Short mmCIF file of C-alpha atoms in Angstrom, two decimals:
data_model
loop_
_atom_site.label_atom_id
_atom_site.label_comp_id
_atom_site.label_asym_id
_atom_site.label_seq_id
_atom_site.Cartn_x
_atom_site.Cartn_y
_atom_site.Cartn_z
CA UNK A 1 9.27 -5.04 22.30
CA UNK A 2 12.39 -3.84 21.84
CA UNK A 3 16.11 -5.51 21.24
CA UNK A 4 17.34 -6.67 24.42
CA UNK A 5 20.34 -4.64 26.13
CA UNK A 6 23.70 -6.07 25.88
CA UNK A 7 23.77 -6.53 29.67
CA UNK A 8 20.71 -8.70 29.39
CA UNK A 9 21.82 -10.81 26.25
CA UNK A 10 25.01 -11.16 28.63
CA UNK A 11 23.17 -12.33 31.56
CA UNK A 12 20.81 -14.78 29.43
CA UNK A 13 24.00 -16.59 27.86
CA UNK A 14 26.09 -16.95 31.58
CA UNK A 15 22.39 -18.88 32.85
CA UNK A 16 22.31 -20.92 29.72
CA UNK A 17 26.24 -21.91 30.20
CA UNK A 18 25.75 -22.64 33.70
CA UNK A 19 22.52 -24.71 32.61
CA UNK A 20 24.47 -26.66 30.23
CA UNK A 21 27.28 -27.31 32.79
CA UNK A 22 24.83 -28.37 35.59
CA UNK A 23 22.93 -30.57 33.03
CA UNK A 24 26.46 -31.77 31.88
CA UNK A 25 27.51 -32.88 35.21
CA UNK A 26 24.09 -34.67 35.58
CA UNK A 27 24.35 -36.54 32.79
CA UNK A 28 28.29 -37.39 34.08
CA UNK A 29 26.85 -38.45 36.91
CA UNK A 30 24.10 -40.99 35.25
CA UNK A 31 26.86 -42.21 33.09
CA UNK A 32 28.06 -43.88 36.22
CA UNK A 33 25.21 -45.56 37.01
CA UNK A 34 27.13 -49.07 36.80
CA UNK A 35 29.64 -47.67 39.18
CA UNK A 36 32.18 -50.06 37.60
CA UNK A 37 35.48 -49.24 37.87
CA UNK A 38 39.23 -50.75 36.26
CA UNK A 39 40.21 -53.63 38.51
CA UNK A 40 43.78 -53.95 39.53
CA UNK A 41 45.32 -56.05 37.01
CA UNK A 42 45.08 -59.73 37.44
CA UNK A 43 43.26 -59.56 40.78
CA UNK A 44 40.51 -61.86 39.29
CA UNK A 45 42.71 -64.59 38.00
CA UNK A 46 40.19 -66.49 37.39
CA UNK A 47 38.24 -63.91 34.97
CA UNK A 48 38.25 -65.76 31.71
CA UNK A 49 36.79 -64.24 28.49
CA UNK A 50 34.85 -65.90 25.57
CA UNK A 51 35.82 -65.09 22.12
CA UNK A 52 34.50 -65.98 18.60
CA UNK A 53 37.14 -64.92 16.52
CA UNK A 54 38.55 -61.68 18.00
CA UNK A 55 34.74 -60.66 19.09
CA UNK A 56 34.29 -60.90 23.04
CA UNK A 57 30.57 -62.71 23.74
CA UNK A 58 30.82 -63.63 27.39
CA UNK A 59 32.69 -64.01 30.72
CA UNK A 60 33.64 -67.16 32.67
CA UNK A 61 35.26 -68.32 35.57
CA UNK A 62 38.53 -70.78 35.74
CA UNK A 63 37.36 -73.42 38.19
CA UNK A 64 40.06 -75.92 37.22
CA UNK A 65 43.15 -75.70 34.98
CA UNK A 66 41.46 -77.11 32.04
CA UNK A 67 37.53 -76.34 33.38
CA UNK A 68 35.59 -73.11 33.00
CA UNK A 69 32.60 -72.54 34.14
CA UNK A 70 30.11 -69.71 32.48
CA UNK A 71 26.34 -68.77 31.40
CA UNK A 72 24.50 -71.69 29.79
CA UNK A 73 23.00 -69.08 27.26
CA UNK A 74 26.70 -68.17 26.12
CA UNK A 75 27.03 -71.16 24.30
CA UNK A 76 28.14 -71.13 20.67
CA UNK A 77 29.06 -73.53 17.97
CA UNK A 78 32.64 -72.54 18.04
CA UNK A 79 34.40 -70.40 20.37
CA UNK A 80 37.76 -69.80 22.14
CA UNK A 81 38.13 -69.13 26.08
CA UNK A 82 41.16 -66.35 27.13
CA UNK A 83 42.58 -66.66 30.71
CA UNK A 84 45.06 -64.14 31.79
CA UNK A 85 43.20 -61.26 30.19
CA UNK A 86 42.96 -57.68 31.63
CA UNK A 87 43.33 -55.30 28.46
CA UNK A 88 41.25 -56.26 25.44
CA UNK A 89 43.59 -54.44 23.07
CA UNK A 90 46.75 -55.37 24.39
CA UNK A 91 48.26 -58.87 25.04
CA UNK A 92 49.07 -59.57 28.46
CA UNK A 93 52.07 -61.50 29.30
CA UNK A 94 50.06 -63.86 31.19
CA UNK A 95 47.37 -64.07 28.42
CA UNK A 96 46.73 -67.89 27.05
CA UNK A 97 44.11 -69.08 24.72
CA UNK A 98 42.67 -72.42 24.57
CA UNK A 99 40.10 -74.10 21.75
CA UNK A 100 37.00 -75.76 23.66
CA UNK A 101 37.06 -79.42 23.87
CA UNK A 102 33.23 -79.39 24.94
CA UNK A 103 30.78 -77.79 26.19
CA UNK A 104 28.03 -79.08 28.80
CA UNK A 105 24.83 -76.75 29.65
CA UNK A 106 23.40 -77.87 32.98
CA UNK A 107 20.80 -80.34 32.40
CA UNK A 108 17.97 -78.73 33.97
CA UNK A 109 18.67 -75.62 31.73
CA UNK A 110 15.95 -75.05 29.31
CA UNK A 111 16.99 -72.22 26.44
CA UNK A 112 13.38 -72.72 24.61
CA UNK A 113 11.75 -70.63 26.77
CA UNK A 114 12.07 -67.54 28.93
CA UNK A 115 13.07 -69.43 32.12
CA UNK A 116 16.29 -68.69 33.51
CA UNK A 117 16.98 -71.19 35.65
CA UNK A 118 20.16 -73.28 36.35
CA UNK A 119 21.81 -71.07 33.57
CA UNK A 120 25.19 -72.43 33.99
CA UNK A 121 27.65 -74.20 31.65
CA UNK A 122 30.88 -75.89 31.89
CA UNK A 123 33.37 -75.90 29.40
CA UNK A 124 36.44 -78.28 29.05
CA UNK A 125 39.45 -76.74 27.65
CA UNK A 126 41.81 -78.33 25.05
CA UNK A 127 44.92 -78.90 26.91
CA UNK A 128 45.52 -77.71 30.89
CA UNK A 129 46.72 -73.86 30.95
CA UNK A 130 49.47 -73.20 33.21
CA UNK A 131 48.36 -71.68 36.73
CA UNK A 132 50.69 -68.89 38.52
CA UNK A 133 49.52 -65.69 40.27
CA UNK A 134 48.04 -64.22 37.01
CA UNK A 135 46.10 -67.13 36.11
CA UNK A 136 44.43 -69.63 39.02
CA UNK A 137 41.36 -70.95 39.61
CA UNK A 138 38.90 -69.88 42.54
CA UNK A 139 37.32 -72.38 44.98
CA UNK A 140 33.30 -73.36 44.54
CA UNK A 141 31.39 -72.45 47.33
CA UNK A 142 30.11 -75.03 49.49
CA UNK A 143 27.29 -73.12 51.15
CA UNK A 144 24.88 -70.45 49.73
CA UNK A 145 25.06 -67.09 50.07
CA UNK A 146 23.62 -64.77 52.80
CA UNK A 147 21.34 -61.37 52.37
CA UNK A 148 23.74 -58.44 53.03
CA UNK A 149 26.79 -60.62 52.52
CA UNK A 150 29.47 -58.12 50.19
CA UNK A 151 30.91 -59.58 46.75
CA UNK A 152 32.82 -58.30 43.32
CA UNK A 153 31.58 -58.75 40.11
CA UNK A 154 33.70 -58.13 37.30
CA UNK A 155 33.21 -58.29 33.34
CA UNK A 156 34.23 -56.49 30.23
CA UNK A 157 30.47 -55.15 29.86
CA UNK A 158 29.14 -51.72 29.52
CA UNK A 159 30.44 -49.30 32.16
CA UNK A 160 26.85 -46.79 31.15
CA UNK A 161 23.69 -47.68 30.47
CA UNK A 162 21.53 -47.16 28.40
CA UNK A 163 23.99 -46.06 25.88
CA UNK A 164 26.63 -48.87 25.96
CA UNK A 165 30.41 -47.92 26.45
CA UNK A 166 32.84 -51.17 26.54
CA UNK A 167 35.97 -50.72 28.48
CA UNK A 168 39.70 -51.98 27.16
CA UNK A 169 40.09 -53.33 30.53
CA UNK A 170 38.44 -55.44 33.20
CA UNK A 171 36.11 -54.07 35.45
CA UNK A 172 35.29 -55.07 39.11
CA UNK A 173 32.22 -53.63 41.30
CA UNK A 174 31.31 -53.98 45.07
CA UNK A 175 27.63 -55.54 45.61
CA UNK A 176 25.69 -56.78 48.42
CA UNK A 177 23.12 -60.21 48.13
CA UNK A 178 19.86 -59.45 48.30
CA UNK A 179 17.50 -60.83 49.95
CA UNK A 180 15.23 -63.70 48.02
CA UNK A 181 12.06 -62.25 48.81
CA UNK A 182 13.30 -58.67 47.38
CA UNK A 183 14.62 -60.21 44.54
CA UNK A 184 11.46 -62.37 43.81
CA UNK A 185 9.32 -58.67 44.19
CA UNK A 186 11.48 -57.49 41.94
CA UNK A 187 11.18 -59.94 39.09
CA UNK A 188 7.56 -61.24 39.90
CA UNK A 189 7.22 -64.93 38.71
CA UNK A 190 10.73 -65.08 37.29
CA UNK A 191 12.94 -65.73 39.98
CA UNK A 192 13.81 -69.55 41.11
CA UNK A 193 15.76 -71.04 44.30
CA UNK A 194 18.35 -71.60 41.53
CA UNK A 195 19.05 -67.81 41.43
CA UNK A 196 20.50 -65.39 43.46
CA UNK A 197 20.05 -61.07 43.50
CA UNK A 198 22.88 -58.87 43.97
CA UNK A 199 23.30 -55.10 44.03
CA UNK A 200 23.99 -52.07 46.05
CA UNK A 201 22.26 -48.67 46.92
CA UNK A 202 23.74 -47.09 43.95
CA UNK A 203 22.58 -49.62 41.46
CA UNK A 204 25.98 -51.48 41.00
CA UNK A 205 25.41 -54.42 38.50
CA UNK A 206 26.76 -56.35 35.78
CA UNK A 207 25.67 -55.58 32.45
CA UNK A 208 23.61 -59.04 31.98
CA UNK A 209 23.51 -58.74 27.85
CA UNK A 210 20.53 -61.15 27.35
CA UNK A 211 20.31 -61.14 23.58
CA UNK A 212 16.58 -59.94 23.84
CA UNK A 213 18.23 -56.26 25.51
CA UNK A 214 21.71 -56.17 23.81
CA UNK A 215 23.57 -57.34 20.85
CA UNK A 216 26.51 -57.79 23.00
CA UNK A 217 26.91 -60.20 26.34
CA UNK A 218 30.29 -59.45 27.40
CA UNK A 219 29.27 -59.92 31.36
CA UNK A 220 27.37 -62.95 31.03
CA UNK A 221 28.76 -65.92 32.57
CA UNK A 222 30.90 -63.62 34.85
CA UNK A 223 31.84 -64.91 38.38
CA UNK A 224 30.11 -63.26 41.44
CA UNK A 225 32.66 -63.77 43.96
CA UNK A 226 31.93 -63.71 47.82
CA UNK A 227 34.70 -64.17 50.54
CA UNK A 228 37.11 -65.38 48.15
CA UNK A 229 34.95 -68.14 46.75
CA UNK A 230 32.22 -68.53 43.66
CA UNK A 231 28.80 -68.08 44.46
CA UNK A 232 27.40 -67.15 41.44
CA UNK A 233 27.71 -66.69 37.61
CA UNK A 234 26.03 -63.59 36.31
CA UNK A 235 22.98 -64.98 34.35
CA UNK A 236 20.32 -61.86 33.61
CA UNK A 237 18.58 -58.53 34.68
CA UNK A 238 17.01 -55.34 34.09
CA UNK A 239 16.75 -53.15 31.05
CA UNK A 240 18.62 -50.68 31.30
CA UNK A 241 21.39 -52.31 33.46
CA UNK A 242 21.97 -50.73 36.81
CA UNK A 243 18.78 -49.76 38.04
CA UNK A 244 18.49 -50.29 42.37
CA UNK A 245 15.20 -51.56 42.24
CA UNK A 246 16.03 -54.31 39.70
CA UNK A 247 19.15 -56.15 41.02
CA UNK A 248 21.32 -58.50 38.61
CA UNK A 249 20.43 -62.14 38.78
CA UNK A 250 23.07 -64.72 39.20
CA UNK A 251 22.95 -68.46 38.98
CA UNK A 252 23.77 -70.15 42.59
CA UNK A 253 26.80 -72.25 42.44
CA UNK A 254 25.74 -73.78 45.86
CA UNK A 255 22.41 -75.49 43.94
CA UNK A 256 24.61 -77.13 41.43
CA UNK A 257 27.79 -77.91 43.23
CA UNK A 258 27.09 -81.67 43.05
CA UNK A 259 26.40 -81.97 39.05
CA UNK A 260 29.79 -79.42 38.46
CA UNK A 261 31.89 -81.93 40.56
CA UNK A 262 30.32 -85.04 38.90
CA UNK A 263 30.70 -83.70 35.25
CA UNK A 264 34.23 -82.91 35.90
CA UNK A 265 34.82 -85.94 38.01
CA UNK A 266 33.71 -88.33 34.98
CA UNK A 267 35.45 -86.20 32.19
CA UNK A 268 38.98 -86.03 33.71
#
């Protein structure tokens, strides 16, 4: 065969560029599988962040001026809790950091096996945090979530998956509660009555960050907020995150309400 004409080479290069452009567009679309976007600053005033030194390890939820609810698998020997946080790089005027007085995992949580039931933990802070519009506790749900209910999830976890891209600012996404039978079908033999699933048609989901899948666990322990009350705590999910057929799994607050109230009441 002879050498292609300049016109043929030009057409071939144009088709290649168009193909690359389309592939780049598809990759950009795929990179948004978690559908998170920056929250309006301090619109989630109950959101907390758990740190080991300068390293963010988990999210959490302020439920009293000296109590935080998070996931039991987030427990560490030593860590601090920040409230009023939005940007991780820039210190917010409302930002406060408190040492942990004690960590109290749910008595039914078993960390020695792969059972995620009752993945909840109460953290008592050393000293009470001043409250205001940017730092305030959230009310706990006194009833369990209903299928189809719209909720908000938030955290500093990866906004892309499987390649991680961790944002500087707090991200939010809207999800819906999934019927329990669908949740159980998505994860056969792994879902119990202490759990609830949430996702949406585009796969919006918190990056659960179980240590089996991710080194960092930025979204674990974060809130599932429905109609202004706390319904769940981010516990676990699929790998990679954000698969519509594999919703995020949250520990139900309603199933542990008595334990939460009794624990806080007995320690002040």
